[in-house]
mmCIF file of C-alpha atoms in Angstrom:
data_model
loop_
_atom_site.group_PDB
_atom_site.id
_atom_site.type_symbol
_atom_site.label_atom_id
_atom_site.label_comp_id
_atom_site.label_asym_id
_atom_site.label_seq_id
_atom_site.Cartn_x
_atom_site.Cartn_y
_atom_site.Cartn_z
ATOM 1 C CA MET A 1347 -58.468 107.436 -78.160
ATOM 2 C CA SER A 1348 -54.934 105.778 -78.254
ATOM 3 C CA PRO A 1349 -53.985 103.178 -75.913
ATOM 4 C CA ALA A 1350 -51.584 103.558 -73.072
ATOM 5 C CA PRO A 1351 -48.230 102.013 -73.502
ATOM 6 C CA ARG A 1352 -47.926 98.850 -71.324
ATOM 7 C CA ALA A 1353 -44.966 98.217 -69.317
ATOM 8 C CA ASP A 1354 -43.810 94.916 -67.314
ATOM 9 C CA THR A 1355 -47.073 92.911 -68.495
ATOM 10 C CA PRO A 1356 -47.104 89.292 -68.262
ATOM 11 C CA THR A 1357 -47.060 87.052 -71.226
ATOM 12 C CA GLU A 1358 -50.279 85.428 -72.359
ATOM 13 C CA THR A 1359 -49.752 82.536 -70.304
ATOM 14 C CA PRO A 1360 -49.079 83.372 -66.588
ATOM 15 C CA THR A 1361 -46.538 80.503 -65.966
ATOM 16 C CA ASP A 1362 -43.841 83.125 -64.625
ATOM 17 C CA THR A 1363 -45.768 84.474 -61.940
ATOM 18 C CA PRO A 1364 -44.295 83.675 -58.340
ATOM 19 C CA ALA A 1365 -45.543 80.291 -56.897
ATOM 20 C CA ASP A 1366 -46.576 81.945 -53.665
ATOM 21 C CA THR A 1367 -49.257 84.188 -55.549
ATOM 22 C CA PRO A 1368 -52.337 83.850 -53.246
ATOM 23 C CA PHE A 1369 -54.667 83.320 -56.090
ATOM 24 C CA ASP A 1370 -54.834 82.253 -59.500
ATOM 25 C CA VAL A 1371 -57.476 84.530 -60.491
ATOM 26 C CA VAL A 1372 -58.962 87.707 -59.012
ATOM 27 C CA CYS A 1373 -62.452 88.672 -60.582
ATOM 28 C CA LEU A 1374 -63.588 92.248 -59.868
ATOM 29 C CA GLY A 1375 -67.069 93.566 -60.748
ATOM 30 C CA GLU A 1376 -70.757 93.772 -59.440
ATOM 31 C CA THR A 1377 -72.953 90.956 -58.209
ATOM 32 C CA MET A 1378 -76.592 91.219 -57.602
ATOM 33 C CA ALA A 1379 -79.315 89.173 -56.029
ATOM 34 C CA ALA A 1380 -81.148 87.674 -59.193
ATOM 35 C CA PHE A 1381 -84.780 86.506 -59.323
ATOM 36 C CA ARG A 1382 -86.283 84.664 -62.256
ATOM 37 C CA PRO A 1383 -89.810 83.242 -62.569
ATOM 38 C CA ALA A 1384 -90.359 79.658 -61.150
ATOM 39 C CA GLY A 1385 -92.259 79.055 -64.621
ATOM 40 C CA PRO A 1386 -92.562 80.312 -67.921
ATOM 41 C CA GLY A 1387 -94.116 83.563 -68.821
ATOM 42 C CA ARG A 1388 -93.541 87.350 -68.519
ATOM 43 C CA LEU A 1389 -92.449 88.955 -65.373
ATOM 44 C CA ALA A 1390 -95.808 90.528 -64.940
ATOM 45 C CA ASP A 1391 -97.545 87.126 -64.902
ATOM 46 C CA SER A 1392 -95.241 85.499 -62.379
ATOM 47 C CA PRO A 1393 -96.228 85.186 -58.805
ATOM 48 C CA VAL A 1394 -93.451 83.103 -57.920
ATOM 49 C CA PHE A 1395 -89.549 83.707 -58.313
ATOM 50 C CA VAL A 1396 -86.521 81.620 -57.600
ATOM 51 C CA ARG A 1397 -83.643 83.449 -55.926
ATOM 52 C CA GLY A 1398 -79.930 83.106 -56.976
ATOM 53 C CA VAL A 1399 -77.070 85.666 -57.639
ATOM 54 C CA GLY A 1400 -75.861 87.115 -60.754
ATOM 55 C CA GLY A 1401 -72.722 88.947 -61.685
ATOM 56 C CA ALA A 1402 -70.683 88.608 -64.944
ATOM 57 C CA GLU A 1403 -67.119 88.365 -62.938
ATOM 58 C CA SER A 1404 -68.496 86.215 -60.014
ATOM 59 C CA ASN A 1405 -70.014 83.734 -62.487
ATOM 60 C CA THR A 1406 -66.352 83.238 -63.967
ATOM 61 C CA ALA A 1407 -64.993 83.288 -60.397
ATOM 62 C CA CYS A 1408 -67.383 80.530 -59.095
ATOM 63 C CA LEU A 1409 -66.660 78.289 -62.349
ATOM 64 C CA LEU A 1410 -63.097 78.609 -61.947
ATOM 65 C CA ALA A 1411 -63.323 77.817 -58.429
ATOM 66 C CA ARG A 1412 -65.348 74.638 -59.277
ATOM 67 C CA ALA A 1413 -62.570 73.676 -61.912
ATOM 68 C CA GLY A 1414 -60.093 73.515 -58.931
ATOM 69 C CA HIS A 1415 -58.514 77.075 -59.141
ATOM 70 C CA ARG A 1416 -57.736 79.712 -56.355
ATOM 71 C CA VAL A 1417 -60.088 82.466 -57.153
ATOM 72 C CA ARG A 1418 -60.882 85.682 -55.322
ATOM 73 C CA TRP A 1419 -63.968 87.909 -55.919
ATOM 74 C CA ILE A 1420 -63.726 91.533 -55.094
ATOM 75 C CA GLY A 1421 -66.931 93.667 -55.109
ATOM 76 C CA ARG A 1422 -69.280 96.038 -52.901
ATOM 77 C CA VAL A 1423 -72.541 94.860 -51.543
ATOM 78 C CA GLY A 1424 -74.920 96.348 -49.063
ATOM 79 C CA THR A 1425 -75.327 95.510 -45.338
ATOM 80 C CA ASP A 1426 -78.819 94.146 -46.246
ATOM 81 C CA GLY A 1427 -79.968 90.686 -46.620
ATOM 82 C CA PHE A 1428 -79.279 90.693 -50.234
ATOM 83 C CA GLY A 1429 -75.779 91.321 -49.573
ATOM 84 C CA ASP A 1430 -75.750 88.425 -47.159
ATOM 85 C CA HIS A 1431 -77.121 86.027 -49.547
ATOM 86 C CA VAL A 1432 -74.751 87.084 -52.489
ATOM 87 C CA LEU A 1433 -71.612 86.429 -50.211
ATOM 88 C CA ALA A 1434 -73.040 83.269 -48.844
ATOM 89 C CA GLU A 1435 -73.634 81.865 -52.048
ATOM 90 C CA ILE A 1436 -70.520 83.053 -53.859
ATOM 91 C CA ALA A 1437 -68.407 81.702 -50.778
ATOM 92 C CA ALA A 1438 -70.032 78.305 -50.840
ATOM 93 C CA ARG A 1439 -68.681 77.866 -54.322
ATOM 94 C CA GLY A 1440 -65.263 78.084 -53.146
ATOM 95 C CA VAL A 1441 -64.420 81.442 -54.004
ATOM 96 C CA ASP A 1442 -62.675 83.925 -51.537
ATOM 97 C CA VAL A 1443 -64.647 86.930 -50.458
ATOM 98 C CA SER A 1444 -62.586 88.392 -47.682
ATOM 99 C CA ALA A 1445 -61.728 91.598 -50.003
ATOM 100 C CA VAL A 1446 -65.641 92.414 -50.578
ATOM 101 C CA GLN A 1447 -66.724 95.502 -49.002
ATOM 102 C CA ARG A 1448 -70.008 96.170 -47.142
ATOM 103 C CA ASP A 1449 -71.520 99.464 -47.581
ATOM 104 C CA PRO A 1450 -74.125 100.333 -44.919
ATOM 105 C CA ASP A 1451 -75.534 103.431 -46.987
ATOM 106 C CA ARG A 1452 -76.243 101.794 -50.261
ATOM 107 C CA PRO A 1453 -78.061 98.762 -51.220
ATOM 108 C CA THR A 1454 -77.129 95.443 -53.004
ATOM 109 C CA GLY A 1455 -78.137 95.493 -56.697
ATOM 110 C CA VAL A 1456 -81.307 93.544 -57.586
ATOM 111 C CA TYR A 1457 -82.583 92.191 -60.930
ATOM 112 C CA PHE A 1458 -85.286 90.234 -62.476
ATOM 113 C CA ARG A 1459 -85.273 88.357 -65.670
ATOM 114 C CA THR A 1460 -86.917 85.604 -67.933
ATOM 115 C CA GLY A 1461 -85.050 83.058 -70.123
ATOM 116 C CA GLY A 1462 -83.811 83.770 -73.373
ATOM 117 C CA GLU A 1463 -81.264 85.749 -75.044
ATOM 118 C CA ARG A 1464 -80.378 89.543 -73.998
ATOM 119 C CA SER A 1465 -80.987 92.093 -76.847
ATOM 120 C CA THR A 1466 -77.757 93.710 -78.433
ATOM 121 C CA THR A 1467 -79.893 96.551 -79.676
ATOM 122 C CA SER A 1468 -81.550 99.772 -78.154
ATOM 123 C CA GLU A 1469 -85.120 98.377 -79.280
ATOM 124 C CA ARG A 1470 -87.257 96.821 -76.885
ATOM 125 C CA PRO A 1471 -87.380 93.069 -77.938
ATOM 126 C CA ALA A 1472 -90.689 91.815 -79.398
ATOM 127 C CA ASP A 1473 -89.422 88.375 -79.949
ATOM 128 C CA ARG A 1474 -90.611 86.320 -77.176
ATOM 129 C CA ASP A 1475 -87.277 84.148 -77.250
ATOM 130 C CA LEU A 1476 -85.449 87.592 -76.170
ATOM 131 C CA ALA A 1477 -85.222 87.900 -72.437
ATOM 132 C CA GLU A 1478 -86.974 90.388 -70.108
ATOM 133 C CA VAL A 1479 -84.598 91.917 -67.825
ATOM 134 C CA LEU A 1480 -85.493 94.210 -65.169
ATOM 135 C CA TYR A 1481 -82.475 95.895 -63.158
ATOM 136 C CA HIS A 1482 -82.610 97.681 -59.810
ATOM 137 C CA ARG A 1483 -78.961 98.739 -59.448
ATOM 138 C CA ALA A 1484 -78.914 102.482 -59.690
ATOM 139 C CA GLY A 1485 -77.068 103.829 -56.531
ATOM 140 C CA SER A 1486 -76.008 100.224 -55.564
ATOM 141 C CA ALA A 1487 -73.216 99.425 -53.106
ATOM 142 C CA ALA A 1488 -71.305 98.195 -56.359
ATOM 143 C CA SER A 1489 -71.520 101.535 -58.191
ATOM 144 C CA ALA A 1490 -69.606 103.258 -55.391
ATOM 145 C CA MET A 1491 -66.429 101.271 -56.442
ATOM 146 C CA SER A 1492 -63.611 103.541 -57.082
ATOM 147 C CA PRO A 1493 -59.855 103.855 -57.026
ATOM 148 C CA ASP A 1494 -60.216 104.904 -53.163
ATOM 149 C CA THR A 1495 -62.614 102.226 -52.365
ATOM 150 C CA VAL A 1496 -60.736 99.250 -53.552
ATOM 151 C CA ASP A 1497 -57.743 97.621 -52.185
ATOM 152 C CA ARG A 1498 -55.078 97.379 -54.860
ATOM 153 C CA ALA A 1499 -53.041 94.801 -53.195
ATOM 154 C CA ALA A 1500 -56.017 92.594 -53.089
ATOM 155 C CA ALA A 1501 -56.764 93.394 -56.901
ATOM 156 C CA ASP A 1502 -53.224 92.397 -57.777
ATOM 157 C CA SER A 1503 -53.213 89.262 -55.495
ATOM 158 C CA GLY A 1504 -53.685 86.740 -58.502
ATOM 159 C CA ARG A 1505 -51.776 85.618 -61.539
ATOM 160 C CA ILE A 1506 -54.838 86.916 -63.669
ATOM 161 C CA LEU A 1507 -56.944 89.956 -63.014
ATOM 162 C CA HIS A 1508 -60.366 89.534 -64.839
ATOM 163 C CA LEU A 1509 -62.648 92.495 -65.459
ATOM 164 C CA SER A 1510 -65.594 93.083 -67.646
ATOM 165 C CA GLY A 1511 -67.127 95.956 -69.544
ATOM 166 C CA ILE A 1512 -70.118 96.264 -67.361
ATOM 167 C CA THR A 1513 -68.142 97.713 -64.274
ATOM 168 C CA PRO A 1514 -67.175 101.036 -66.166
ATOM 169 C CA ALA A 1515 -70.682 101.697 -67.216
ATOM 170 C CA LEU A 1516 -71.829 101.573 -63.630
ATOM 171 C CA SER A 1517 -70.562 104.989 -62.493
ATOM 172 C CA ALA A 1518 -67.547 107.539 -63.004
ATOM 173 C CA GLY A 1519 -65.816 106.049 -59.921
ATOM 174 C CA CYS A 1520 -66.122 102.588 -61.292
ATOM 175 C CA ARG A 1521 -64.761 103.614 -64.824
ATOM 176 C CA ALA A 1522 -61.959 105.645 -63.023
ATOM 177 C CA LEU A 1523 -61.025 102.169 -61.326
ATOM 178 C CA VAL A 1524 -61.240 100.051 -64.154
ATOM 179 C CA HIS A 1525 -59.066 102.493 -66.123
ATOM 180 C CA GLU A 1526 -56.467 102.613 -63.414
ATOM 181 C CA LEU A 1527 -56.427 98.795 -62.820
ATOM 182 C CA THR A 1528 -55.623 98.509 -66.682
ATOM 183 C CA GLY A 1529 -52.861 101.039 -66.705
ATOM 184 C CA PRO A 1530 -49.281 99.939 -67.031
ATOM 185 C CA ARG A 1531 -47.501 99.206 -63.745
ATOM 186 C CA PRO A 1532 -44.641 97.082 -62.470
ATOM 187 C CA GLY A 1533 -45.858 93.507 -61.572
ATOM 188 C CA ARG A 1534 -49.299 93.870 -63.204
ATOM 189 C CA PRO A 1535 -51.000 90.600 -63.505
ATOM 190 C CA LEU A 1536 -52.240 89.191 -66.730
ATOM 191 C CA LEU A 1537 -55.262 91.269 -67.432
ATOM 192 C CA SER A 1538 -58.271 89.492 -68.845
ATOM 193 C CA PHE A 1539 -61.180 91.645 -70.070
ATOM 194 C CA ASP A 1540 -64.899 90.493 -71.358
ATOM 195 C CA VAL A 1541 -66.207 93.396 -73.196
ATOM 196 C CA ASN A 1542 -69.834 92.136 -72.094
ATOM 197 C CA TYR A 1543 -71.420 95.073 -73.861
ATOM 198 C CA ARG A 1544 -74.860 95.895 -72.107
ATOM 199 C CA VAL A 1545 -76.873 98.285 -74.421
ATOM 200 C CA GLY A 1546 -79.075 99.674 -71.511
ATOM 201 C CA LEU A 1547 -75.896 100.457 -69.582
ATOM 202 C CA TRP A 1548 -74.347 102.440 -72.373
ATOM 203 C CA ARG A 1549 -77.303 104.201 -73.796
ATOM 204 C CA ARG A 1550 -76.127 107.579 -72.618
ATOM 205 C CA GLN A 1551 -72.573 106.870 -72.863
ATOM 206 C CA ASP A 1552 -69.986 106.226 -75.361
ATOM 207 C CA PRO A 1553 -69.136 102.643 -75.612
ATOM 208 C CA ALA A 1554 -66.077 103.511 -77.310
ATOM 209 C CA VAL A 1555 -64.759 103.719 -73.801
ATOM 210 C CA LEU A 1556 -64.783 99.634 -74.090
ATOM 211 C CA LEU A 1557 -62.503 99.664 -76.877
ATOM 212 C CA ASP A 1558 -59.965 101.833 -75.320
ATOM 213 C CA LEU A 1559 -59.857 99.716 -72.041
ATOM 214 C CA ALA A 1560 -59.708 96.509 -74.089
ATOM 215 C CA ARG A 1561 -56.653 97.673 -75.925
ATOM 216 C CA ARG A 1562 -55.065 98.006 -72.453
ATOM 217 C CA CYS A 1563 -55.475 94.523 -71.515
ATOM 218 C CA ASP A 1564 -53.401 91.150 -72.439
ATOM 219 C CA LEU A 1565 -56.551 88.811 -73.134
ATOM 220 C CA VAL A 1566 -59.845 90.025 -74.444
ATOM 221 C CA PHE A 1567 -63.181 88.202 -74.868
ATOM 222 C CA VAL A 1568 -65.754 89.960 -77.369
ATOM 223 C CA GLY A 1569 -68.786 88.660 -79.062
ATOM 224 C CA ALA A 1570 -68.941 89.304 -82.848
ATOM 225 C CA ASP A 1571 -72.376 90.698 -82.184
ATOM 226 C CA GLU A 1572 -71.477 92.895 -79.345
ATOM 227 C CA ALA A 1573 -68.557 94.489 -81.168
ATOM 228 C CA ARG A 1574 -70.901 95.236 -84.144
ATOM 229 C CA ALA A 1575 -73.524 96.988 -82.081
ATOM 230 C CA ALA A 1576 -70.809 98.938 -79.875
ATOM 231 C CA TRP A 1577 -68.275 99.930 -82.506
ATOM 232 C CA GLY A 1578 -69.892 98.964 -85.783
ATOM 233 C CA ALA A 1579 -67.391 96.431 -86.316
ATOM 234 C CA PRO A 1580 -68.488 94.654 -89.750
ATOM 235 C CA ASP A 1581 -67.375 91.250 -89.178
ATOM 236 C CA PRO A 1582 -65.167 89.014 -86.791
ATOM 237 C CA ALA A 1583 -62.168 89.572 -89.058
ATOM 238 C CA ALA A 1584 -62.220 93.363 -88.637
ATOM 239 C CA LEU A 1585 -62.000 92.991 -84.810
ATOM 240 C CA ARG A 1586 -58.166 92.088 -84.930
ATOM 241 C CA GLU A 1587 -57.756 95.401 -86.750
ATOM 242 C CA LEU A 1588 -59.670 97.460 -84.100
ATOM 243 C CA LEU A 1589 -57.775 95.725 -81.233
ATOM 244 C CA PRO A 1590 -54.262 94.612 -82.295
ATOM 245 C CA GLU A 1591 -52.931 95.303 -78.852
ATOM 246 C CA PRO A 1592 -53.816 92.310 -76.528
ATOM 247 C CA SER A 1593 -51.810 89.210 -76.865
ATOM 248 C CA VAL A 1594 -54.601 87.123 -77.233
ATOM 249 C CA LEU A 1595 -57.929 88.347 -78.726
ATOM 250 C CA VAL A 1596 -60.853 85.697 -78.603
ATOM 251 C CA VAL A 1597 -63.928 86.538 -80.719
ATOM 252 C CA LYS A 1598 -67.058 84.506 -80.079
ATOM 253 C CA ASP A 1599 -69.483 84.265 -82.807
ATOM 254 C CA GLY A 1600 -72.495 82.562 -81.351
ATOM 255 C CA GLY A 1601 -73.147 79.004 -82.037
ATOM 256 C CA ARG A 1602 -70.744 79.121 -85.061
ATOM 257 C CA GLY A 1603 -67.725 78.882 -82.925
ATOM 258 C CA ALA A 1604 -65.163 81.115 -81.873
ATOM 259 C CA THR A 1605 -61.505 82.384 -83.128
ATOM 260 C CA ALA A 1606 -58.330 83.132 -80.901
ATOM 261 C CA HIS A 1607 -56.081 85.607 -82.604
ATOM 262 C CA THR A 1608 -52.562 85.310 -81.026
ATOM 263 C CA ALA A 1609 -48.877 86.393 -82.011
ATOM 264 C CA GLU A 1610 -48.400 82.843 -83.378
ATOM 265 C CA GLY A 1611 -51.602 83.140 -85.677
ATOM 266 C CA ASP A 1612 -55.261 82.373 -85.573
ATOM 267 C CA CYS A 1613 -56.997 79.532 -84.257
ATOM 268 C CA GLN A 1614 -60.806 78.793 -84.931
ATOM 269 C CA VAL A 1615 -62.668 76.186 -83.129
ATOM 270 C CA PRO A 1616 -66.465 75.370 -84.084
ATOM 271 C CA ALA A 1617 -68.798 75.527 -81.214
ATOM 272 C CA PRO A 1618 -70.623 72.117 -80.564
ATOM 273 C CA SER A 1619 -74.172 71.304 -80.953
ATOM 274 C CA VAL A 1620 -76.132 72.245 -77.716
ATOM 275 C CA GLU A 1621 -79.617 71.678 -76.889
ATOM 276 C CA VAL A 1622 -80.128 75.266 -75.165
ATOM 277 C CA ALA A 1623 -82.185 75.124 -71.872
ATOM 278 C CA ASP A 1624 -80.996 78.822 -70.729
ATOM 279 C CA PRO A 1625 -78.727 80.968 -72.678
ATOM 280 C CA VAL A 1626 -77.919 83.365 -69.607
ATOM 281 C CA GLY A 1627 -74.211 83.062 -68.523
ATOM 282 C CA ALA A 1628 -72.630 81.285 -71.256
ATOM 283 C CA GLY A 1629 -70.368 84.051 -72.072
ATOM 284 C CA ASP A 1630 -69.042 84.236 -68.487
ATOM 285 C CA ALA A 1631 -68.772 80.529 -68.521
ATOM 286 C CA PHE A 1632 -66.798 80.407 -71.797
ATOM 287 C CA ALA A 1633 -64.088 82.950 -70.415
ATOM 288 C CA ALA A 1634 -63.876 80.551 -67.073
ATOM 289 C CA GLY A 1635 -63.209 77.840 -69.387
ATOM 290 C CA PHE A 1636 -60.583 79.649 -71.513
ATOM 291 C CA LEU A 1637 -58.835 80.987 -68.728
ATOM 292 C CA SER A 1638 -58.710 77.736 -66.694
ATOM 293 C CA ALA A 1639 -57.104 76.038 -69.707
ATOM 294 C CA THR A 1640 -54.751 79.182 -69.973
ATOM 295 C CA LEU A 1641 -53.500 78.738 -66.477
ATOM 296 C CA ARG A 1642 -52.857 74.960 -67.573
ATOM 297 C CA GLY A 1643 -50.647 76.172 -70.050
ATOM 298 C CA LEU A 1644 -52.754 74.411 -72.908
ATOM 299 C CA PRO A 1645 -52.638 75.547 -76.469
ATOM 300 C CA PRO A 1646 -55.158 77.854 -78.021
ATOM 301 C CA ARG A 1647 -57.161 75.109 -79.541
ATOM 302 C CA ALA A 1648 -57.648 73.434 -76.332
ATOM 303 C CA ARG A 1649 -58.324 76.586 -74.686
ATOM 304 C CA LEU A 1650 -61.269 77.377 -77.225
ATOM 305 C CA ARG A 1651 -62.605 73.676 -76.728
ATOM 306 C CA HIS A 1652 -62.446 74.137 -72.919
ATOM 307 C CA GLY A 1653 -64.309 77.635 -73.254
ATOM 308 C CA HIS A 1654 -66.991 75.863 -75.364
ATOM 309 C CA LEU A 1655 -67.725 73.021 -73.004
ATOM 310 C CA ALA A 1656 -67.915 75.512 -70.082
ATOM 311 C CA ALA A 1657 -70.322 77.562 -72.128
ATOM 312 C CA ALA A 1658 -72.316 74.383 -73.158
ATOM 313 C CA ALA A 1659 -72.561 73.354 -69.417
ATOM 314 C CA ALA A 1660 -74.259 76.961 -68.777
ATOM 315 C CA LEU A 1661 -76.544 76.598 -71.782
ATOM 316 C CA THR A 1662 -77.998 73.187 -70.955
ATOM 317 C CA ALA A 1663 -78.622 74.265 -67.376
ATOM 318 C CA PRO A 1664 -81.131 76.998 -65.607
ATOM 319 C CA GLY A 1665 -79.923 80.044 -63.794
ATOM 320 C CA ASP A 1666 -76.841 82.010 -63.984
ATOM 321 C CA LEU A 1667 -74.526 79.420 -62.310
ATOM 322 C CA ALA A 1668 -74.320 76.155 -63.805
ATOM 323 C CA GLU A 1669 -72.143 73.019 -62.501
ATOM 324 C CA PRO A 1670 -69.330 72.847 -65.021
ATOM 325 C CA PRO A 1671 -67.924 69.510 -66.438
ATOM 326 C CA ALA A 1672 -65.466 67.966 -64.277
ATOM 327 C CA ARG A 1673 -61.890 68.275 -65.549
ATOM 328 C CA PRO A 1674 -61.476 64.485 -66.734
ATOM 329 C CA LEU A 1675 -64.460 64.652 -68.802
ATOM 330 C CA ALA A 1676 -63.999 68.085 -70.210
ATOM 331 C CA ASP A 1677 -60.167 66.789 -70.996
ATOM 332 C CA ARG A 1678 -61.502 63.764 -72.741
ATOM 333 C CA LEU A 1679 -63.807 65.742 -74.791
ATOM 334 C CA ALA A 1680 -61.406 68.600 -75.753
ATOM 335 C CA ALA A 1681 -58.986 65.976 -77.022
ATOM 336 C CA LEU A 1682 -61.366 64.479 -79.511
ATOM 337 C CA ASP A 1683 -60.478 64.559 -83.154
ATOM 338 C CA ASP A 1684 -62.053 66.935 -85.323
ATOM 339 C CA GLY A 1685 -64.675 64.538 -86.782
ATOM 340 C CA ALA A 1686 -65.903 63.397 -83.369
ATOM 341 C CA TRP A 1687 -65.816 67.123 -82.028
ATOM 342 C CA GLY A 1688 -68.110 67.843 -85.059
ATOM 343 C CA ARG A 1689 -70.322 65.217 -84.125
ATOM 344 C CA LEU A 1690 -70.695 66.089 -80.400
ATOM 345 C CA ARG A 1691 -74.161 67.149 -79.266
ATOM 346 C CA LEU A 1692 -74.668 68.187 -75.738
ATOM 347 C CA VAL A 1693 -77.908 68.052 -73.801
ATOM 348 C CA PRO A 1694 -79.124 69.060 -70.437
ATOM 349 C CA GLY A 1695 -77.669 66.741 -67.842
ATOM 350 C CA TRP A 1696 -74.595 66.007 -70.020
ATOM 351 C CA THR A 1697 -72.192 67.221 -67.382
ATOM 352 C CA THR A 1698 -73.398 64.799 -64.644
ATOM 353 C CA GLY A 1699 -73.890 61.769 -67.028
ATOM 354 C CA LYS A 1700 -77.746 62.067 -66.639
ATOM 355 C CA ALA A 1701 -78.355 62.963 -70.126
#
């Protein structure tokens, strides 16, 4: 499927956006009530769970707000208690939730997970280090999002509109919404798209849809492993050939590092050494760190380092949402010379000085 032509889209750094734009970033997608075991073990063996919230786009929104940016999250939740919980948790982190809709006829999505990595294959993971994830999101309030249920003015109220590949997998209406939001139009915000391939969501659908949507955006985040699983991309270098349209393509290659492909050339930054406590939410955090640095007009190398640092904050703390490093600390670490950056080792507690 060929990409739609783009018109009146912003440059990769949204510095020319009017100063009176209400928000720096608008994030749109589903957020669910999230439950993880209070201790180690399988879901079947866990009598007590810790409640939180989980959603790729709202995770990014919360971290951007904690970094001092004006952020709005747009989604749809039920009028149930879990919907109350989701809204309260996200608002408490400084994110505007005024454009979130409440659906009296559909529930808020819920999911349960253990620690560990999510699998990017269709096989049930036998490795105990891979996550056990159980979703109850079919027919959720968020799955009813569509071009008719989302306020376009609210979606376009930021310098950046951040989307992910999870939303178009939820329903035909959600897919139509993301397709419409990524279409060319005058005054369109800079479009950020995190591919976020989830094999379970695309099992009965063609993940080539994600490639088409990514081609319509300005800034794209994709993991080398998910691109290989979804599109058969043999290596990170082949991804730029698959995605020549975005002004910036960020390819994440796990603990090895990340590369930003831009019009000015390629910039590769290795990831710091991290003592992992919980891998969930690292990709969302990386996007937040990179977007924050983009809003500040920092060069690609600094953007990648800020992405790595935000991801490291998520990796070294339990739960979907971790406290990001304070800006002075992140700036100091991002400014290290290559030798010092290469020797950096981040452990649980490093963001608060308790390591």
